[in-house]
Short mmCIF file of C-alpha atoms in Angstrom, two decimals:
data_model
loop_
_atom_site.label_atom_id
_atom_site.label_comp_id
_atom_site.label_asym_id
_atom_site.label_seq_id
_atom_site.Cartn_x
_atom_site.Cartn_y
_atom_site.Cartn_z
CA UNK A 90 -17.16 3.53 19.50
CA UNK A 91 -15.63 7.09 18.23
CA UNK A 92 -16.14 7.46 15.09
CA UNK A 93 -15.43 10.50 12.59
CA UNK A 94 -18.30 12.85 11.64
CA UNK A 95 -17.65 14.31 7.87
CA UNK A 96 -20.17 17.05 6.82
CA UNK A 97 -20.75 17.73 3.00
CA UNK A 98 -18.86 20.15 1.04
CA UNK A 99 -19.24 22.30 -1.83
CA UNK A 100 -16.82 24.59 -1.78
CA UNK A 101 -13.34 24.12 -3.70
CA UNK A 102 -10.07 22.59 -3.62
CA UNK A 103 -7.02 24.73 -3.82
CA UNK A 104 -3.05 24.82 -2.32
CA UNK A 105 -0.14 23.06 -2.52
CA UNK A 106 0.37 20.03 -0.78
CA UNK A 107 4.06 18.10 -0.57
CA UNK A 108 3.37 14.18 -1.00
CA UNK A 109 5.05 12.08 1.00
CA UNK A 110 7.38 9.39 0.42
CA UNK A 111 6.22 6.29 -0.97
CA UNK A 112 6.04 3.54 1.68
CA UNK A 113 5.85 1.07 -0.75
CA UNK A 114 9.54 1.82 -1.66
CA UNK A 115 10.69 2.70 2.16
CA UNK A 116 9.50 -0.80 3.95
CA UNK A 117 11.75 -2.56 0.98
CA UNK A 118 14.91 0.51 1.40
CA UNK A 119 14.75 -0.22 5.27
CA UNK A 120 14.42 -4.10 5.30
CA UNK A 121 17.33 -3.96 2.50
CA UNK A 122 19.40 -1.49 4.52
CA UNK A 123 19.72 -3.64 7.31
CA UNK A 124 20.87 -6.86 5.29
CA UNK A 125 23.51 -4.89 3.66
CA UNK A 126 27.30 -4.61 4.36
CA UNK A 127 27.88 -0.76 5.03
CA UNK A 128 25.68 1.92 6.22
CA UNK A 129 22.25 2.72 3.77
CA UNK A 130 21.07 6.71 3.59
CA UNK A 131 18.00 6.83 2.88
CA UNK A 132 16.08 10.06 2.33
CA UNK A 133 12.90 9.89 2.60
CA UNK A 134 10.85 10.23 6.05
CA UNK A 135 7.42 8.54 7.15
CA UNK A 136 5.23 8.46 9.94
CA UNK A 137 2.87 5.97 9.26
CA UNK A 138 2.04 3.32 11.53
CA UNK A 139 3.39 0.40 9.01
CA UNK A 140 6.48 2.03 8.53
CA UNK A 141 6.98 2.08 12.51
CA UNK A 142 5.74 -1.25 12.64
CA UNK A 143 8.94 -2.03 10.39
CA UNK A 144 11.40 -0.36 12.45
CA UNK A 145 10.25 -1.55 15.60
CA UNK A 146 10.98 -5.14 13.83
CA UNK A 147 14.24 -4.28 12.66
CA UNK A 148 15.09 -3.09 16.66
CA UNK A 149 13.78 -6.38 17.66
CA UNK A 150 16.32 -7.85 15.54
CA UNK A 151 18.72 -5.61 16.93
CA UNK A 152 19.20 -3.18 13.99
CA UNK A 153 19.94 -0.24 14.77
CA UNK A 154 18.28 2.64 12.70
CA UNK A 155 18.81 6.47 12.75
CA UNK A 156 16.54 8.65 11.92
CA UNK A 157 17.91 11.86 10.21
CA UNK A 158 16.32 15.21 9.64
CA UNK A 159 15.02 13.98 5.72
CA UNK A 160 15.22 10.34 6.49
CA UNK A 161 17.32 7.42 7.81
CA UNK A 162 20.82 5.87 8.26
CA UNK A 163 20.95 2.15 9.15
CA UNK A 164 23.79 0.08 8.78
CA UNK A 165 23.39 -3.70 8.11
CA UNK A 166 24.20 -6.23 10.87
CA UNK A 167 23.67 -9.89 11.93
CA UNK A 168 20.25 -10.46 12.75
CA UNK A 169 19.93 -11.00 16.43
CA UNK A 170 16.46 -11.34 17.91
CA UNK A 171 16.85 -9.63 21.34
CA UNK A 172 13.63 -11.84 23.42
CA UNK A 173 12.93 -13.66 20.39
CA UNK A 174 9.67 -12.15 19.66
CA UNK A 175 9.45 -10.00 16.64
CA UNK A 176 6.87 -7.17 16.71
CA UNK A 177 5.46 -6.82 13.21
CA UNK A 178 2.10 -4.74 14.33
CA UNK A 179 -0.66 -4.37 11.63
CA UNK A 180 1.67 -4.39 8.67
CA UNK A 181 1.10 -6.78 6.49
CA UNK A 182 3.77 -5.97 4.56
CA UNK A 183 6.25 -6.17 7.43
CA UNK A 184 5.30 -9.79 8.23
CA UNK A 185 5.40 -11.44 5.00
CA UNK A 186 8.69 -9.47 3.54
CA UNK A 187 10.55 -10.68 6.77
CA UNK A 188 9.21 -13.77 7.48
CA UNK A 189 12.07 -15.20 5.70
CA UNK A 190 14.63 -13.50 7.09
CA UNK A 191 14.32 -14.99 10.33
CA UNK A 192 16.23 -18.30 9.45
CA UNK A 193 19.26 -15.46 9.16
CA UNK A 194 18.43 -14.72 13.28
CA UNK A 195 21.87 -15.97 14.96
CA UNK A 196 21.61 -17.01 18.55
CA UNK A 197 17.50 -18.49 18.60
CA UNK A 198 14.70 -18.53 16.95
CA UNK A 199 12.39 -15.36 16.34
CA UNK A 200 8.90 -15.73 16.66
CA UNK A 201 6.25 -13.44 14.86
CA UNK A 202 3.40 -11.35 16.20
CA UNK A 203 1.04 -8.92 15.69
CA UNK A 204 -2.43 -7.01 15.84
CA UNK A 205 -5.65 -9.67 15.91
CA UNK A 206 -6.73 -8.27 12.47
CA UNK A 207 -3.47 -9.22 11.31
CA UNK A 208 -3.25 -12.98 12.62
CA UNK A 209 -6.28 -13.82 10.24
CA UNK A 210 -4.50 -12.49 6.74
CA UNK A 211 -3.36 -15.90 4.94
CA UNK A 212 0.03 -16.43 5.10
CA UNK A 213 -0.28 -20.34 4.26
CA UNK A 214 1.25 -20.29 1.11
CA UNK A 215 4.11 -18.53 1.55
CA UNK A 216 4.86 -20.28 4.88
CA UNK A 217 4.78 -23.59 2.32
CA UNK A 218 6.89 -21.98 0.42
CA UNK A 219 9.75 -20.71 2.50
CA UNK A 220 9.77 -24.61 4.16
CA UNK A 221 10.11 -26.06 0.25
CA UNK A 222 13.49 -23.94 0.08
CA UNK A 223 14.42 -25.22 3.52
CA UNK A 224 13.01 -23.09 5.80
CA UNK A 225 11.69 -24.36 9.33
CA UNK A 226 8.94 -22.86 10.94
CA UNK A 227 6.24 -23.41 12.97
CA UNK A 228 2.63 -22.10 13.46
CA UNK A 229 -0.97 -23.36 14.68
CA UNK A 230 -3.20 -22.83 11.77
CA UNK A 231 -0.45 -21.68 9.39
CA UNK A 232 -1.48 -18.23 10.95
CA UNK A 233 0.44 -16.06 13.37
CA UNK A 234 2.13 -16.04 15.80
CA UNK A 235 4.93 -17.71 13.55
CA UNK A 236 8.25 -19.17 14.80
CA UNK A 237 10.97 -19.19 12.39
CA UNK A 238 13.76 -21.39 12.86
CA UNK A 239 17.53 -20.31 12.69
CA UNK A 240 19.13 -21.60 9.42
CA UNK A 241 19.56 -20.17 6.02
CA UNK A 242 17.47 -21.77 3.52
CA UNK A 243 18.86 -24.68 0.64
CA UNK A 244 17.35 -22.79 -2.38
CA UNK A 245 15.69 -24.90 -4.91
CA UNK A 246 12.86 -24.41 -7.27
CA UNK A 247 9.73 -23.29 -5.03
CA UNK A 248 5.84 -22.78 -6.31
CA UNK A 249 3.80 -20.18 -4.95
CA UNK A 250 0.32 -19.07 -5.93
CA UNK A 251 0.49 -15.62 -7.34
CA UNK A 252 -2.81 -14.37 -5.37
CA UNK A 253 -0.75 -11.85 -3.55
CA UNK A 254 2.60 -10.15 -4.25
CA UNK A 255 3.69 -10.50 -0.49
CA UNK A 256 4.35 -13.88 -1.05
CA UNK A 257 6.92 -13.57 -4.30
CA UNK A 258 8.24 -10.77 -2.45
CA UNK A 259 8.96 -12.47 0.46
CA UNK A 260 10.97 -15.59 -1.49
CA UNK A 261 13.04 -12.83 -3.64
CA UNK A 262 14.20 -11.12 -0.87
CA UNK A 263 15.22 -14.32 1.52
CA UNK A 264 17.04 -16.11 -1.78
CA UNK A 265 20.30 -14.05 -2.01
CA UNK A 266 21.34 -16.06 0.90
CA UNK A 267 20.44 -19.21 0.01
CA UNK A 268 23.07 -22.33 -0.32
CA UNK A 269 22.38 -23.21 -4.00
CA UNK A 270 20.23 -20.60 -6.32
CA UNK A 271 16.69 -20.34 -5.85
CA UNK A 272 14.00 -20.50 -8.49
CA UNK A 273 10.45 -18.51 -8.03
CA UNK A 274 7.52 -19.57 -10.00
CA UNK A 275 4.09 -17.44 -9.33
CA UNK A 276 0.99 -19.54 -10.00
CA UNK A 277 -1.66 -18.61 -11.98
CA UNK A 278 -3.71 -16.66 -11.54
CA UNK A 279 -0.34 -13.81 -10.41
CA UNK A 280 -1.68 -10.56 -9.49
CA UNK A 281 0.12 -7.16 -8.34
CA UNK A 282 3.21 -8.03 -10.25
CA UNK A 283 4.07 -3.66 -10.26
CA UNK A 284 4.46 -5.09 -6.63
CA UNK A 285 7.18 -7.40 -7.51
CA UNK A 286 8.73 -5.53 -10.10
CA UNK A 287 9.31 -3.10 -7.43
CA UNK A 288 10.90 -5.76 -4.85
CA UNK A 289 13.07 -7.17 -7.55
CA UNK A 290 14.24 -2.98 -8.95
CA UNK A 291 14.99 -2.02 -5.68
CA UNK A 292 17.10 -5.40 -4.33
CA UNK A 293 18.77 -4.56 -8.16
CA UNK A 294 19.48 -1.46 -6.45
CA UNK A 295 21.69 -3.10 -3.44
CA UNK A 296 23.21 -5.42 -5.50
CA UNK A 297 21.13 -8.23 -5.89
CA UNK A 298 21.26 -10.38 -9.15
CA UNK A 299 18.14 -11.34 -10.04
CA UNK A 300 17.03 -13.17 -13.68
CA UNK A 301 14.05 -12.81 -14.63
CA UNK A 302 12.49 -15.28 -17.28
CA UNK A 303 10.55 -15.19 -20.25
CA UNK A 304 6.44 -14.45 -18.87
CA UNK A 305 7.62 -12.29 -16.48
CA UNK A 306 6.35 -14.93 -13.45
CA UNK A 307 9.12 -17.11 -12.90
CA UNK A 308 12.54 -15.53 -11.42
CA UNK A 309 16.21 -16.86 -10.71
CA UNK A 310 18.26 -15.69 -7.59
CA UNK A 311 21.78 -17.14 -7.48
CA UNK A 312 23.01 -18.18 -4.06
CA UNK A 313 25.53 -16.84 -1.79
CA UNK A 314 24.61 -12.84 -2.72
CA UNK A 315 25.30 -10.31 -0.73
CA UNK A 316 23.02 -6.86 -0.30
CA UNK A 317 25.18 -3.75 -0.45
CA UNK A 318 24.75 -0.46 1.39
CA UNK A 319 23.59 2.51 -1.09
CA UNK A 320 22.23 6.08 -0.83
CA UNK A 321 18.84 6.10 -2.39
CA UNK A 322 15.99 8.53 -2.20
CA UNK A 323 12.47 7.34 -1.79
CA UNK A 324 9.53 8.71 -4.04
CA UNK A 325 6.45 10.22 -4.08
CA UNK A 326 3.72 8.37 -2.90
CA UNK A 327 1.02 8.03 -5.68
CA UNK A 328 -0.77 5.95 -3.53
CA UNK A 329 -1.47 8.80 -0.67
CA UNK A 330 -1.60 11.12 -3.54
CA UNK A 331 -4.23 9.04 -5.14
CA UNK A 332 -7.00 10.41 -2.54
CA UNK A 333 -6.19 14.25 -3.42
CA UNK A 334 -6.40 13.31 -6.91
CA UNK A 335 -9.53 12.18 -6.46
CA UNK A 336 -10.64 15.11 -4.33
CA UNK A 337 -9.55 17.71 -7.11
CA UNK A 338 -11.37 14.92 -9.66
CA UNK A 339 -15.09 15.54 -7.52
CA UNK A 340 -14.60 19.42 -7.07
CA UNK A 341 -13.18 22.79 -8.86
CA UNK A 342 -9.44 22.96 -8.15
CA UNK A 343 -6.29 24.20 -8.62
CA UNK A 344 -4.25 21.83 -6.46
CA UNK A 345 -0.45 21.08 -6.70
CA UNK A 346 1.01 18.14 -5.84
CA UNK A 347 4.87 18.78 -5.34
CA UNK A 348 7.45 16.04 -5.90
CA UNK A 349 5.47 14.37 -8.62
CA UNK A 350 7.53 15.11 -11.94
CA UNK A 351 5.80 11.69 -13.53
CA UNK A 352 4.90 8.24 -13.18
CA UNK A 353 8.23 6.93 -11.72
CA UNK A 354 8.58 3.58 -10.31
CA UNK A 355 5.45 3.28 -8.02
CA UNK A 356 3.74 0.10 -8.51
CA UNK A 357 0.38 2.49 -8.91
CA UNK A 358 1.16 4.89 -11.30
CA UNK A 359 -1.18 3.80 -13.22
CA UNK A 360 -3.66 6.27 -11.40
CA UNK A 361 -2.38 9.26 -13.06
CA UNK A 362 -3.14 7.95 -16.18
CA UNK A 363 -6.70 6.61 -14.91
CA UNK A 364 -7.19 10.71 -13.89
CA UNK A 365 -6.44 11.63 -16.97
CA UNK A 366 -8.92 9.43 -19.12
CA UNK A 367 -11.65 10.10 -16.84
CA UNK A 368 -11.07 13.53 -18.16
CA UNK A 369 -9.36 15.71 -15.46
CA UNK A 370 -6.28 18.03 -16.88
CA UNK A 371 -3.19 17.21 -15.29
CA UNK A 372 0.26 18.51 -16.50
CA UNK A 373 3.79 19.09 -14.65
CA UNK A 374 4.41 22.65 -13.32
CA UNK A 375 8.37 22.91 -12.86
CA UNK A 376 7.47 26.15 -11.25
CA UNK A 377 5.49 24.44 -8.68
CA UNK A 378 8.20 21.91 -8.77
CA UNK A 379 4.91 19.19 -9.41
CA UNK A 380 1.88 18.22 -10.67
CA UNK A 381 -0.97 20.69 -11.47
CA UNK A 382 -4.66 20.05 -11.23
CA UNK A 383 -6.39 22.92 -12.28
CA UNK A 384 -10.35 23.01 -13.73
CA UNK A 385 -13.37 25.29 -12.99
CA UNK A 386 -15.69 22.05 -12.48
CA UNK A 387 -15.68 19.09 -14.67
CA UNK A 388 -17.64 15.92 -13.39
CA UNK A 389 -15.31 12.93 -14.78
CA UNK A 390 -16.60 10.77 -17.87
CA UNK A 391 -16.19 7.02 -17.52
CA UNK A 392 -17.00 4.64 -19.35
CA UNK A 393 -13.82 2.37 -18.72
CA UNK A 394 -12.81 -1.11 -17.81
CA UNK A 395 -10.10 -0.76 -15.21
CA UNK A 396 -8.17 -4.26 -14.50
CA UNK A 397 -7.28 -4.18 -10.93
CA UNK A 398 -4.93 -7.32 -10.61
CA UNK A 399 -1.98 -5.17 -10.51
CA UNK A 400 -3.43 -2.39 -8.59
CA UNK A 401 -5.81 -3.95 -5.93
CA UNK A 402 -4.99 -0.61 -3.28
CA UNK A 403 -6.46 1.50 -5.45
CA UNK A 404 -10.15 0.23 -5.90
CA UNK A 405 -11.78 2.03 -2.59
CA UNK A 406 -10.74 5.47 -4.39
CA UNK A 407 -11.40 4.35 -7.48
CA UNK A 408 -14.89 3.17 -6.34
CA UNK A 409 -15.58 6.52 -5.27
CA UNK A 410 -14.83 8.20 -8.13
CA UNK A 411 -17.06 5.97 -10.30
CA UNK A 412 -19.93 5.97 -8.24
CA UNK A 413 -19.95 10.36 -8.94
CA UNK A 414 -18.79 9.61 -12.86
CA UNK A 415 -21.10 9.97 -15.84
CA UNK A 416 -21.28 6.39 -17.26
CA UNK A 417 -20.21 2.95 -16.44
CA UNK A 418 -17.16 1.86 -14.87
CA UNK A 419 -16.20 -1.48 -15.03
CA UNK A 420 -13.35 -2.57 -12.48
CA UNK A 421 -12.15 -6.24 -13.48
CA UNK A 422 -10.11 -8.75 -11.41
CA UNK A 423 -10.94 -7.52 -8.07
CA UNK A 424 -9.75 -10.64 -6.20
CA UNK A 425 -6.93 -9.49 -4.25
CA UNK A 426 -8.92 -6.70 -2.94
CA UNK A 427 -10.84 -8.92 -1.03
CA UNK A 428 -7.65 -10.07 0.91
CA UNK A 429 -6.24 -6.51 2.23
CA UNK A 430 -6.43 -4.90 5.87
CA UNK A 431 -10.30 -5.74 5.14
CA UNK A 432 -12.80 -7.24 2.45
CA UNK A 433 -12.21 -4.15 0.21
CA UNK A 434 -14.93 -5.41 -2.22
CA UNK A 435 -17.91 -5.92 0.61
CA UNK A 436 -16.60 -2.79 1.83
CA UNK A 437 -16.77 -0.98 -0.65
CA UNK A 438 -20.39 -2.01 -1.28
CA UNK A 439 -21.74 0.03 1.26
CA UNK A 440 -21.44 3.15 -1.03
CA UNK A 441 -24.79 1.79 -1.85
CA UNK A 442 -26.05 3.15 1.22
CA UNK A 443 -25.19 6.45 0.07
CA UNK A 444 -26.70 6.42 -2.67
CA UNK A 445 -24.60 4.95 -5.25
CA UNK A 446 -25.39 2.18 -7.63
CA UNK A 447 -22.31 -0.39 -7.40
CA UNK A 448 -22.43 -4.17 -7.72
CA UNK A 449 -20.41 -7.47 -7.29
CA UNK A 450 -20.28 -9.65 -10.34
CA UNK A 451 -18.15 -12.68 -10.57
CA UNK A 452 -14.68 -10.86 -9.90
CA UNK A 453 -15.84 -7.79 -10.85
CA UNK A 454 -17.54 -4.60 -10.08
CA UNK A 455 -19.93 -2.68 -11.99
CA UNK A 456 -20.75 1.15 -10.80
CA UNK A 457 -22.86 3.17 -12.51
CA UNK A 458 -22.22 6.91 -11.54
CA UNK A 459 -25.08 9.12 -9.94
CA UNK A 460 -25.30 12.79 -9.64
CA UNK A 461 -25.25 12.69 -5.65
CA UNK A 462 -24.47 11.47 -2.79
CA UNK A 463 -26.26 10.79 0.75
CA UNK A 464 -24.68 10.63 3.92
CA UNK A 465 -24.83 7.52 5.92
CA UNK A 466 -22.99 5.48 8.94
CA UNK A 467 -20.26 3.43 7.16
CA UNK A 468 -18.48 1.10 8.66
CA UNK A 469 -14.68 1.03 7.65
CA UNK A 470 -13.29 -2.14 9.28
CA UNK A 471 -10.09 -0.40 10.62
CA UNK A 472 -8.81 0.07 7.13
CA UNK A 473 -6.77 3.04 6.22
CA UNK A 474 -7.78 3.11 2.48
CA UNK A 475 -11.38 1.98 3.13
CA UNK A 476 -11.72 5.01 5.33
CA UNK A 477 -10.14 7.88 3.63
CA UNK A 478 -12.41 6.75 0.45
CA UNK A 479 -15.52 7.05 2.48
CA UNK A 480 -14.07 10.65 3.82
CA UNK A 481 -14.54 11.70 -0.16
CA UNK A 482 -17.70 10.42 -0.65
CA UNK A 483 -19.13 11.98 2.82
CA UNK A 484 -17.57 15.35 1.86
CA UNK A 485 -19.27 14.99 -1.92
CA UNK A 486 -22.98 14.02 -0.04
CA UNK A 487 -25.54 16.32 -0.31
CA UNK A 488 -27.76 15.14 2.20
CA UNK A 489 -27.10 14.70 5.65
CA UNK A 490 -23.58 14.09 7.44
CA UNK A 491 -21.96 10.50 6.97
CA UNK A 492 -20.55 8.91 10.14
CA UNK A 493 -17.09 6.63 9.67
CA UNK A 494 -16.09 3.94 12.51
CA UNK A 495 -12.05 3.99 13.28
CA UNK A 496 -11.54 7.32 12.60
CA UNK A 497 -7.86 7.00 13.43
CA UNK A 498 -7.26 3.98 10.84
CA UNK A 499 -5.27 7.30 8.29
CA UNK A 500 -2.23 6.95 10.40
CA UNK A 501 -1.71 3.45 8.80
CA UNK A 502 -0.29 4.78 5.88
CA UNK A 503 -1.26 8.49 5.58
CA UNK A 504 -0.97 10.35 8.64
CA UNK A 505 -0.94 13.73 7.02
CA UNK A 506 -4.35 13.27 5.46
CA UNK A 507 -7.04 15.57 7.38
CA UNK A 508 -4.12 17.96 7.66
CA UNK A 509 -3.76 17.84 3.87
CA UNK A 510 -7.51 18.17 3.56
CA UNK A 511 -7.37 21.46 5.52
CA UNK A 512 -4.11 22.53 3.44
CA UNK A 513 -6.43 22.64 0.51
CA UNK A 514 -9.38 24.09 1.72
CA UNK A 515 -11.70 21.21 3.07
CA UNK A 516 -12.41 20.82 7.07
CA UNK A 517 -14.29 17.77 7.51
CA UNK A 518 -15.56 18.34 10.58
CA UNK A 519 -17.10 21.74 9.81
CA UNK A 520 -20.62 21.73 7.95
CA UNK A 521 -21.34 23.68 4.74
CA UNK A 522 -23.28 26.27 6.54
CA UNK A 523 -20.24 27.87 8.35
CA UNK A 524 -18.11 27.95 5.17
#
């Protein structure tokens, strides 16, 4: 199996990098864009392999989408599945925010598929779910492949665990077209609701009505809505930008990050503020049209309890970080993590291999930081976050070179990564001697 070879590094990190845009916002732009009446602009370009697992979804529906030199035009249309099968890839994401929409299909029914990692995520509950509000489908298992049967759903009050956002999502952005208005309630325990809160901002955006009631879990879409085209320009993604933030966290650095002017509407902003109170200096160059990261070598202070219910994506980073921090770092409610592209949480264990002192307890993890680092072969079960955290803590080893499986699992979400890396100064696949 190829795998990726990162040597240490002890050099420092320094450039400008532009982030790109947030896929978190251009999935929900692009599946809104094609529901709409009227063409959507959207500017705002990715090349991650989730965002072309959505457009290749949307063709399969027969959507048409342009790309244009910042970003995309697509104007909305009937859904018409052009073989019936619907090509949703690894993307979880994809799957679970159109699932749904195939009871719009006209013509027959459109049946789901995707990667073998991808066929194993739970999608039980929400499949429940979109039959309570009169939605037919079928599936062995309650896994994919899924066949979704042509008719728009009754509406209705529907329960759904809150274990995952993907599942709330899902229901909000199906309801608009309901017959009679559709009531949401997350179960306890709800997790990721920045996740929602996104979904429901954004549909706000294209028209969508959508009450929201007292607790924040329980949401009421009126029937018979209709999306509407709009011009909207996608964000910054602090998710992608996490990873050089961590970077200029473990090493002396004057990095910029352009396009960030603050926390926005990301659903994890909250890492800039997590940066910050581990002790790094951040503030907003308008010069450098972004934000500045700029020390002579400060190891981060911990010391903090981190709940991770609302920001699950973040804890391989995160992790990382710790495990080279001064203190303890607690990070709480680390359920969801275990239900990503991988087992986050036994992935993330490995860093004891290197070195590091991190353990499971109960729904938690506990790391206590260490001065160093040792290289070691990591496994990093396909997952784009998973790997791109162990790519940090191979470059901060100071013993011996650390060996990741997948070494192509970036392009997920952040295809620009190594390239970044070499933007600011760091080539992986060099060792320390040659710098």
């Amino acid at each position: 199996m190829a795998k990726t070879i990162v040597y240490p590094y002890r050099g420092e990190v320094k450039g400008v990098v532009r982030v790109p845009p947030s896929k978190y916002h251009l999935h929900r732009a692009l599946i809104f864009g094609s529901l709409a009446d009227g063409e959507t602009v959207i500017r705002g370009k990715s090349g991650a392999l989730h965002i072309k697992d959505t457009l290749r979804s949307l063709q399969d529906f027969g959507i048409a989408v342009k790309p244009t030199e910042d970003g995309y035009r697509i104007k909305g249309a009937p859904y018409k599945p052009r073989s019936g099968k619907i090509r949703v890839g690894s993307s979880g994401s994809t799957l679970q925010f159109m699932l749904g929409l195939g009871s719009l299909s006209e013509g027959r029914p459109a049946t789901y598929d995707g990667h073998k990692a991808l066929r194993e995520r739970p999608i039980g509950p929400l499949l429940e779910a979109l039959g309570a509000i009169g939605i037919g489908w079928q599936a062995d298992r309650r896994k994919m492949p899924v066949t979704i049967a042509p008719g728009r759903p009754r509406g209705g009050l529907v329960q759904v665990p809150g274990t995952l956002s993907q599942w709330i999502s899902g229901l909000l952005i199906v309801a608009p077209f309901a017959a009679a208005d559709t009531v949401i309630e997350a179960l306890p325990p709800v997790n990721e609701l920045t996740y929602v809160r996104l979904t429901i901002q954004m549909m706000r955006q294209f028209g969508i009505v959508i009450e929201e009631e007292p607790g924040g879990t329980r949401w009421r879409v009126p029937a018979g809505q209709t999306y509407r085209a709009t011009e909207i320009a996608i964000e910054p993604d602090l998710s992608s930008s996490a990873f050089l933030l961590a970077l200029a966290a473990l090493y002396p650095a004057d990095l910029t990050l352009q396009g960030i002017a603050g926390k926005g509407t990301h659903p994890e902003n909250r890492v800039l503020e997590i940066v910050e109170e581990l002790g790094i200096p951040l503030a907003y160059d308008p010069a450098g049209e972004g934000l500045r990261i700029r020390h002579a070598g400060i190891r981060p202070t911990s010391g903090l309890e981190i709940d991770m219910r609302d920001i699950p994506d973040l804890i391989p980073v995160l992790c990382v970080v710790a495990a080279l921090s001064r203190g303890q770092t607690v990070l709480r409610n680390i359920g969801p993590g275990r239900m990503k592209e991988s087992n986050r949480v036994k992935a993330m264990l490995q860093l004891n291999k290197m070195g590091a002192r991190i353990e499971e307890i109960g729904d938690d993890l506990v790391i206590e930081g260490v001065e160093r680092l040792k290289g070691a072969a990591i496994s990093t079960y396909n997952d784009h976050r998973v790997q791109m955290a162990f790519t940090l803590a191979g470059l901060r080893s100071e013993d011996g070179v650390s060996a990741l499986t997948y070494p192509n699992a970036y392009r997920i979400s952040y295809p620009e990564f190594f390239r970044h890396l070499e933007t600011v100064g760091v080539n992986v696949r060099e060792p320390a001697l040659s710098r």
